Coordinates of C-alpha atoms and ligand atoms in Angstrom, one line a residue:
M25 CA 97.4 -86.9 -41.2
T26 CA 101.1 -86.4 -41.9
T27 CA 103.4 -88.2 -44.2
L28 CA 107.2 -88.2 -43.9
L29 CA 109.3 -88.7 -47.1
T30 CA 112.8 -89.6 -46.0
G31 CA 115.9 -91.1 -47.6
I32 CA 115.9 -88.4 -50.2
G33 CA 119.5 -88.5 -51.6
L34 CA 119.1 -85.0 -53.1
L35 CA 116.2 -82.6 -52.7
A36 CA 116.4 -80.0 -55.5
T37 CA 113.8 -77.5 -54.1
Q38 CA 114.1 -74.8 -56.8
D39 CA 113.5 -72.4 -54.0
P40 CA 116.2 -69.6 -54.0
E41 CA 116.7 -69.8 -50.2
L42 CA 116.6 -73.6 -49.7
G43 CA 118.6 -74.6 -52.8
E44 CA 119.7 -78.2 -53.0
I45 CA 119.6 -80.3 -49.8
P46 CA 121.5 -83.6 -49.7
D47 CA 120.2 -86.4 -47.4
A48 CA 116.9 -84.7 -47.0
A49 CA 113.4 -85.3 -45.8
L50 CA 110.1 -83.6 -46.0
V51 CA 106.6 -83.8 -44.3
I52 CA 103.3 -83.5 -46.2
E53 CA 100.2 -82.4 -44.4
D54 CA 96.8 -81.7 -46.0
G55 CA 98.3 -81.6 -49.5
R56 CA 101.0 -79.0 -48.6
L57 CA 104.6 -79.2 -47.4
A58 CA 104.7 -78.7 -43.7
W59 CA 108.5 -79.3 -43.0
I60 CA 111.7 -79.5 -45.1
G61 CA 115.2 -80.2 -43.9
A62 CA 118.0 -82.7 -43.2
A63 CA 116.8 -86.3 -42.7
A64 CA 118.7 -86.4 -39.5
H65 CA 116.4 -83.7 -38.0
A66 CA 113.1 -84.9 -39.4
P67 CA 110.1 -84.8 -37.1
E68 CA 107.8 -87.8 -36.4
A69 CA 104.8 -88.3 -38.8
D70 CA 101.8 -90.6 -39.1
T71 CA 103.4 -92.6 -41.9
A72 CA 106.9 -92.7 -43.4
I73 CA 108.2 -93.6 -46.8
D74 CA 111.9 -94.2 -47.4
L75 CA 113.0 -93.2 -50.9
G76 CA 116.3 -95.1 -50.8
G77 CA 118.6 -92.2 -51.8
R78 CA 116.5 -91.0 -54.8
C79 CA 116.4 -87.4 -56.0
V80 CA 113.2 -85.5 -55.4
L81 CA 112.1 -82.4 -57.4
P82 CA 108.9 -80.3 -57.6
G83 CA 106.4 -81.8 -60.1
F84 CA 107.0 -80.4 -63.6
V85 CA 104.8 -77.5 -64.7
D86 CA 103.9 -77.8 -68.3
S87 CA 102.8 -74.3 -69.2
H88 CA 102.0 -74.9 -72.9
A89 CA 100.0 -77.8 -74.3
H90 CA 97.2 -78.4 -76.9
L91 CA 95.5 -81.5 -75.6
V92 CA 91.8 -81.3 -76.7
F93 CA 91.7 -82.8 -80.2
A94 CA 90.9 -85.9 -82.2
G95 CA 92.9 -87.8 -84.8
D96 CA 96.7 -87.6 -85.4
R97 CA 99.0 -86.4 -88.1
A98 CA 101.6 -89.1 -88.2
E99 CA 101.7 -88.9 -92.0
E100 CA 102.5 -85.2 -91.9
F101 CA 105.3 -86.0 -89.5
A102 CA 106.7 -88.7 -91.8
A103 CA 106.5 -86.2 -94.8
R104 CA 108.4 -83.7 -92.8
M105 CA 111.2 -86.1 -92.1
T106 CA 111.6 -86.5 -95.8
G107 CA 112.0 -82.7 -96.3
Q108 CA 108.5 -81.1 -96.2
P109 CA 108.5 -77.9 -94.1
Y110 CA 106.1 -77.4 -91.1
T111 CA 103.4 -74.9 -91.8
A112 CA 100.5 -73.5 -89.8
G113 CA 98.0 -75.0 -92.4
G114 CA 98.2 -78.5 -91.0
I115 CA 96.0 -77.4 -88.0
R116 CA 93.0 -77.5 -90.3
S117 CA 93.1 -81.2 -90.7
T118 CA 92.9 -81.7 -86.9
V119 CA 90.0 -79.2 -86.8
A120 CA 87.9 -81.5 -89.1
A121 CA 88.6 -84.5 -86.8
T122 CA 87.9 -82.5 -83.6
R123 CA 84.6 -81.1 -84.9
A124 CA 83.5 -84.6 -85.8
A125 CA 84.4 -86.1 -82.3
S126 CA 81.9 -86.4 -79.4
D127 CA 82.5 -84.9 -76.0
E128 CA 83.2 -88.4 -74.8
Q129 CA 85.9 -89.0 -77.4
L130 CA 87.6 -85.6 -76.7
R131 CA 87.4 -86.3 -72.9
A132 CA 88.9 -89.8 -73.3
N133 CA 91.8 -88.4 -75.5
L134 CA 92.5 -85.7 -72.9
S135 CA 92.4 -88.2 -70.0
K136 CA 94.9 -90.4 -71.8
L137 CA 97.3 -87.5 -72.4
T138 CA 96.8 -86.4 -68.8
A139 CA 97.9 -89.8 -67.6
E140 CA 100.9 -89.6 -69.9
L141 CA 101.8 -86.2 -68.4
H142 CA 101.6 -87.6 -64.9
A143 CA 103.8 -90.5 -65.9
A144 CA 106.3 -88.0 -67.2
G145 CA 106.3 -86.2 -63.8
V146 CA 104.0 -83.3 -64.8
T147 CA 101.7 -82.2 -62.0
T148 CA 100.3 -79.0 -63.5
F149 CA 99.5 -78.4 -67.1
E150 CA 98.1 -75.7 -69.2
C151 CA 95.6 -76.8 -72.0
K152 CA 94.6 -74.7 -75.0
S153 CA 91.5 -74.9 -77.3
G154 CA 92.2 -74.1 -80.9
Y155 CA 91.1 -77.2 -82.8
G156 CA 87.4 -76.3 -82.9
L157 CA 87.4 -72.9 -84.6
D158 CA 83.6 -72.6 -84.4
V159 CA 81.7 -71.4 -81.4
A160 CA 80.3 -74.8 -80.4
T161 CA 83.5 -76.8 -80.7
E162 CA 85.7 -74.1 -79.1
Q163 CA 83.3 -73.9 -76.2
R164 CA 83.2 -77.7 -75.9
S165 CA 87.1 -77.7 -75.9
V166 CA 87.5 -75.2 -73.1
R167 CA 84.7 -76.8 -71.0
I168 CA 86.3 -80.3 -71.3
A169 CA 89.8 -78.9 -70.6
A170 CA 88.5 -77.2 -67.5
E171 CA 87.4 -80.6 -66.1
Q172 CA 91.1 -81.5 -65.9
T173 CA 93.1 -78.3 -65.2
P174 CA 92.5 -74.8 -64.0
E175 CA 95.0 -73.5 -66.5
V176 CA 92.7 -73.4 -69.6
T177 CA 93.5 -71.1 -72.6
Y178 CA 91.1 -69.9 -75.2
L179 CA 92.9 -70.1 -78.6
G180 CA 90.1 -69.4 -81.0
A181 CA 92.8 -67.5 -83.0
H182 CA 94.8 -70.5 -83.9
V183 CA 94.3 -70.2 -87.7
V184 CA 91.4 -68.9 -89.9
P185 CA 89.4 -72.1 -90.6
A186 CA 88.3 -73.0 -94.2
G187 CA 85.0 -71.5 -95.5
I188 CA 84.9 -68.2 -93.6
D189 CA 86.1 -64.7 -94.4
R190 CA 89.1 -63.6 -92.4
G191 CA 87.4 -60.4 -91.0
D192 CA 84.3 -62.3 -90.2
Y193 CA 86.3 -64.9 -88.3
L194 CA 88.2 -62.3 -86.3
D195 CA 84.8 -60.7 -85.4
L196 CA 83.6 -64.2 -84.2
V197 CA 86.8 -64.8 -82.2
C198 CA 86.6 -61.4 -80.4
G199 CA 82.8 -61.6 -80.1
P200 CA 80.4 -64.6 -79.7
M201 CA 83.1 -67.2 -79.5
L202 CA 85.0 -65.4 -76.8
A203 CA 81.7 -64.8 -74.9
A204 CA 81.0 -68.6 -75.1
C205 CA 84.5 -69.6 -73.9
A206 CA 85.5 -66.9 -71.3
E207 CA 83.8 -68.5 -68.3
H208 CA 85.8 -71.8 -68.7
A209 CA 89.2 -70.2 -69.4
R210 CA 91.8 -68.2 -67.5
W211 CA 94.0 -67.2 -70.5
V212 CA 93.7 -65.9 -74.1
D213 CA 96.3 -66.9 -76.7
V214 CA 96.9 -66.2 -80.4
F215 CA 99.1 -68.0 -82.9
C216 CA 100.9 -64.7 -84.0
E217 CA 102.7 -66.1 -87.0
Q218 CA 103.2 -66.1 -90.8
G219 CA 100.2 -68.2 -92.1
A220 CA 98.1 -67.5 -88.9
F221 CA 97.5 -64.0 -87.5
D222 CA 99.6 -60.8 -87.9
V223 CA 100.6 -58.5 -85.0
D224 CA 97.6 -56.1 -85.4
E225 CA 95.1 -59.0 -85.5
S226 CA 96.8 -60.6 -82.6
R227 CA 96.7 -57.4 -80.5
A228 CA 93.0 -57.1 -81.2
V229 CA 92.3 -60.6 -80.1
L230 CA 94.4 -60.3 -76.9
R231 CA 92.8 -57.0 -76.0
A232 CA 89.3 -58.4 -76.5
G233 CA 90.2 -61.4 -74.3
M234 CA 91.7 -59.1 -71.6
A235 CA 88.5 -57.0 -71.7
A236 CA 86.6 -60.2 -71.0
G237 CA 88.7 -61.0 -68.0
L238 CA 91.3 -63.3 -69.5
A239 CA 95.0 -62.9 -69.1
P240 CA 97.3 -62.9 -72.2
R241 CA 99.9 -65.3 -73.4
L242 CA 101.2 -65.6 -77.0
H243 CA 102.6 -68.0 -79.6
A244 CA 105.4 -65.8 -80.8
N245 CA 108.4 -66.1 -83.2
Q246 CA 108.0 -69.8 -84.0
L247 CA 108.6 -69.6 -87.8
I248 CA 110.0 -66.1 -88.3
A249 CA 111.4 -63.3 -86.2
G250 CA 108.1 -61.3 -86.5
G251 CA 106.6 -58.9 -84.0
G252 CA 105.1 -61.5 -81.6
V253 CA 107.6 -61.2 -78.8
A254 CA 107.4 -57.3 -78.9
L255 CA 103.6 -57.6 -78.7
A256 CA 103.8 -60.1 -75.8
V257 CA 105.9 -57.6 -73.9
E258 CA 103.7 -54.7 -74.9
V259 CA 100.6 -56.3 -73.3
D260 CA 102.5 -57.8 -70.3
A261 CA 101.7 -61.3 -71.4
A262 CA 102.6 -64.0 -68.9
S263 CA 104.6 -65.8 -71.5
A264 CA 105.9 -65.5 -75.1
D265 CA 106.0 -69.1 -76.3
H266 CA 108.3 -70.7 -78.9
C267 CA 110.9 -67.9 -79.3
T268 CA 112.6 -69.9 -82.0
H269 CA 113.6 -66.9 -84.1
L270 CA 114.7 -63.9 -81.9
T271 CA 116.4 -60.6 -82.7
A272 CA 118.7 -59.0 -80.2
A273 CA 115.9 -56.5 -79.5
D274 CA 113.5 -59.3 -78.7
I275 CA 116.0 -60.7 -76.1
D276 CA 116.4 -57.3 -74.5
A277 CA 112.7 -56.8 -74.4
L278 CA 112.1 -60.1 -72.7
A279 CA 114.9 -59.6 -70.2
G280 CA 113.5 -56.2 -69.3
S281 CA 110.0 -57.5 -68.7
S282 CA 108.0 -59.9 -66.6
T283 CA 107.0 -61.9 -69.7
V284 CA 108.5 -65.4 -69.5
A285 CA 110.3 -66.8 -72.6
T286 CA 108.8 -70.3 -72.9
L287 CA 110.9 -72.6 -75.0
L288 CA 109.5 -75.8 -76.6
P289 CA 112.4 -77.8 -77.9
L290 CA 110.3 -80.9 -78.6
V291 CA 108.8 -78.8 -81.4
E292 CA 112.2 -78.0 -83.0
F293 CA 113.0 -81.7 -82.6
S294 CA 109.8 -82.8 -84.3
T295 CA 109.9 -80.2 -87.1
R296 CA 113.6 -80.4 -87.6
S297 CA 114.0 -76.7 -87.0
P298 CA 116.9 -74.7 -85.4
Y299 CA 116.7 -74.5 -81.6
P300 CA 116.1 -71.2 -79.8
D301 CA 118.8 -69.1 -78.3
A302 CA 118.3 -70.1 -74.7
R303 CA 121.8 -69.0 -73.7
G304 CA 121.2 -65.5 -75.1
L305 CA 118.0 -65.3 -73.1
L306 CA 119.4 -66.6 -69.8
D307 CA 122.6 -64.6 -70.1
A308 CA 120.6 -61.4 -70.7
G309 CA 118.5 -62.2 -67.5
A310 CA 115.2 -63.3 -69.1
T311 CA 113.1 -65.8 -67.2
V312 CA 112.9 -69.1 -69.2
A313 CA 110.3 -71.8 -69.0
L314 CA 110.4 -75.2 -70.7
A315 CA 107.1 -76.8 -71.8
T316 CA 106.1 -79.7 -74.0
D317 CA 103.7 -78.0 -76.5
C318 CA 102.2 -81.4 -76.8
N319 CA 99.9 -81.3 -79.9
P320 CA 99.2 -83.5 -82.9
G321 CA 101.0 -81.4 -85.4
S322 CA 104.3 -79.7 -84.5
G323 CA 105.3 -82.1 -81.7
F324 CA 103.3 -85.0 -80.2
S325 CA 105.2 -85.6 -77.0
T326 CA 104.3 -85.4 -73.3
S327 CA 107.8 -86.0 -72.2
M328 CA 109.1 -83.2 -70.0
P329 CA 112.2 -85.3 -69.3
L330 CA 113.0 -85.4 -73.0
A331 CA 112.4 -81.6 -73.2
I332 CA 115.0 -81.2 -70.4
A333 CA 117.5 -83.5 -72.1
L334 CA 117.1 -81.5 -75.4
A335 CA 117.4 -78.2 -73.5
V336 CA 120.8 -79.4 -72.1
R337 CA 122.1 -81.1 -75.2
E338 CA 120.8 -78.8 -77.9
L339 CA 120.0 -75.5 -76.2
R340 CA 123.1 -75.5 -74.0
M341 CA 121.3 -75.0 -70.8
T342 CA 122.9 -76.5 -67.7
P343 CA 120.9 -79.4 -66.2
A344 CA 120.1 -77.1 -63.2
E345 CA 118.8 -74.4 -65.5
A346 CA 116.7 -76.9 -67.5
V347 CA 115.1 -78.4 -64.4
H348 CA 114.5 -74.9 -63.0
A349 CA 112.8 -73.9 -66.3
A350 CA 110.6 -77.0 -66.2
T351 CA 109.4 -76.3 -62.7
A352 CA 109.8 -72.8 -61.3
G353 CA 110.0 -71.3 -64.8
G354 CA 106.7 -73.0 -65.8
A355 CA 105.1 -71.7 -62.6
R356 CA 106.2 -68.1 -63.5
A357 CA 104.8 -68.6 -67.0
L358 CA 101.4 -69.4 -65.3
R359 CA 101.9 -66.7 -62.7
R360 CA 101.5 -69.2 -59.9
D361 CA 103.5 -69.1 -56.7
D362 CA 102.1 -72.3 -55.0
I363 CA 103.8 -74.7 -57.4
G364 CA 107.1 -75.2 -59.2
R365 CA 109.2 -75.1 -56.0
L366 CA 109.4 -76.9 -52.7
A367 CA 109.1 -74.7 -49.6
V368 CA 107.0 -74.9 -46.4
G369 CA 103.5 -74.0 -47.5
S370 CA 103.8 -74.9 -51.2
R371 CA 101.6 -77.6 -52.7
A372 CA 103.0 -81.1 -52.2
D373 CA 103.5 -81.7 -56.0
L374 CA 106.6 -83.9 -56.1
V375 CA 108.6 -86.2 -58.4
A376 CA 110.9 -88.9 -57.1
L377 CA 113.4 -89.9 -59.8
D378 CA 114.9 -93.4 -60.1
A379 CA 118.3 -91.7 -59.9
P380 CA 120.4 -90.0 -57.3
S381 CA 120.5 -86.7 -59.1
Y382 CA 118.5 -84.6 -61.6
L383 CA 121.6 -84.7 -63.8
H384 CA 120.4 -88.1 -64.9
L385 CA 117.4 -86.5 -66.7
A386 CA 119.8 -85.3 -69.4
Y387 CA 122.5 -87.9 -68.8
R388 CA 120.1 -90.8 -69.5
P389 CA 117.9 -89.4 -72.3
G390 CA 114.8 -91.4 -73.1
V391 CA 115.1 -93.6 -70.0
P392 CA 111.9 -93.7 -67.9
L393 CA 113.3 -92.2 -64.6
I394 CA 110.0 -91.1 -63.1
H395 CA 109.7 -93.3 -60.0
R396 CA 106.8 -91.7 -58.1
V397 CA 104.6 -88.6 -58.5
W398 CA 102.5 -86.9 -55.8
L399 CA 99.9 -84.3 -56.7
A400 CA 98.8 -82.2 -53.7
G401 CA 100.2 -85.0 -51.5
Q402 CA 98.3 -87.8 -53.2
K403 CA 100.3 -90.4 -55.1
V404 CA 99.3 -90.4 -58.8
R405 CA 102.0 -92.9 -59.7
Ligands
NIG7 O1 102.3 -74.6 -80.8 N1 102.0 -73.2 -83.4 C1 100.8 -73.3 -83.2 N2 100.2 -74.3 -82.6 C2 100.9 -75.5 -82.3 C3 100.9 -76.4 -83.5 C4 99.5 -76.7 -83.9 C5 99.5 -77.8 -85.0 O2 100.3 -77.8 -85.9 O3 98.5 -78.5 -84.9 C6 102.3 -75.2 -81.8 O4 103.3 -75.6 -82.4
FE8 FE1 101.5 -74.3 -79.1

């Protein structure tokens, strides 16, 4: 069964060899791309869909999200907008609601957010635990996340929960909790930050996770220019996430490594914080990803298009850089080469915009431009 998508006004492949193809077409076969080129040269297929001049991109790759939780923190957001600072401590209120929720409630919340992500053009997303912070609830969190994505991250080291000694909690995170979660997860992450875990604690958690077969990624330099980025590079983490406060040495270290700098501008927007130095990172040669960081505390948005608009308006990325970061950059941050770009053989994860160009993602901020989404060749919207 082959499907021809034709009438593509602009195909922004994100593939370094194919680049941008005007007046394009592509063929989907068995969930993969079987042919890409000029519409005038398109082969025959079993069915054909004319996209009427719309722009087509790879589906967005959201490489950082916290989607297994219950409750919300709208009041905390409102207080922030009148001047309260964001702190790591707010996580504990979501922990109480998450522990009290049933599997069914957590699953329903995650399904709702997954549908939102699809509607926003996201075809692959990463999902962290981190709102359970006891063995049973962390294990439930990674198990439920794994029902909806292969990119599951064990984040037992989000904060130290109330009622337990810090050393005892770290022993739990590196011992029984890790053992209960590892089979459902691909990644290990730590909130390496003032108010959460210091560099030595974070290193110990990442090393324990790596010894259990998980690959490292890290929340780094969100609230201060601490040692998170240096640690991420030291352990060859796939990604250092946030990067809100960077030193020149951090930028050099990222540029000289295979660790992706994942920027999360919806968090700076929602916490009214300064935006990260995307230009410094890109100009130094670092690989940059854009992700939503959707979570109930620091930024409760699934809108990758809004993240792209902020990256252009506030982080001074070009529209092409921002789209690349939200697709190919996210795939790099997940160390995947089957997604995030459109080439023969890659997975048929596609977004058709209700616009002739991806420029409109930033040019028309807040406007729902996602026309259709295909996941492995199947229409999800
Ligand atoms: O990525 N920074 C750590 N974790 C989340 C926020 C968690 C929360 O406040 O609930 C983040 O911003
Ligand atoms: Fe996060």
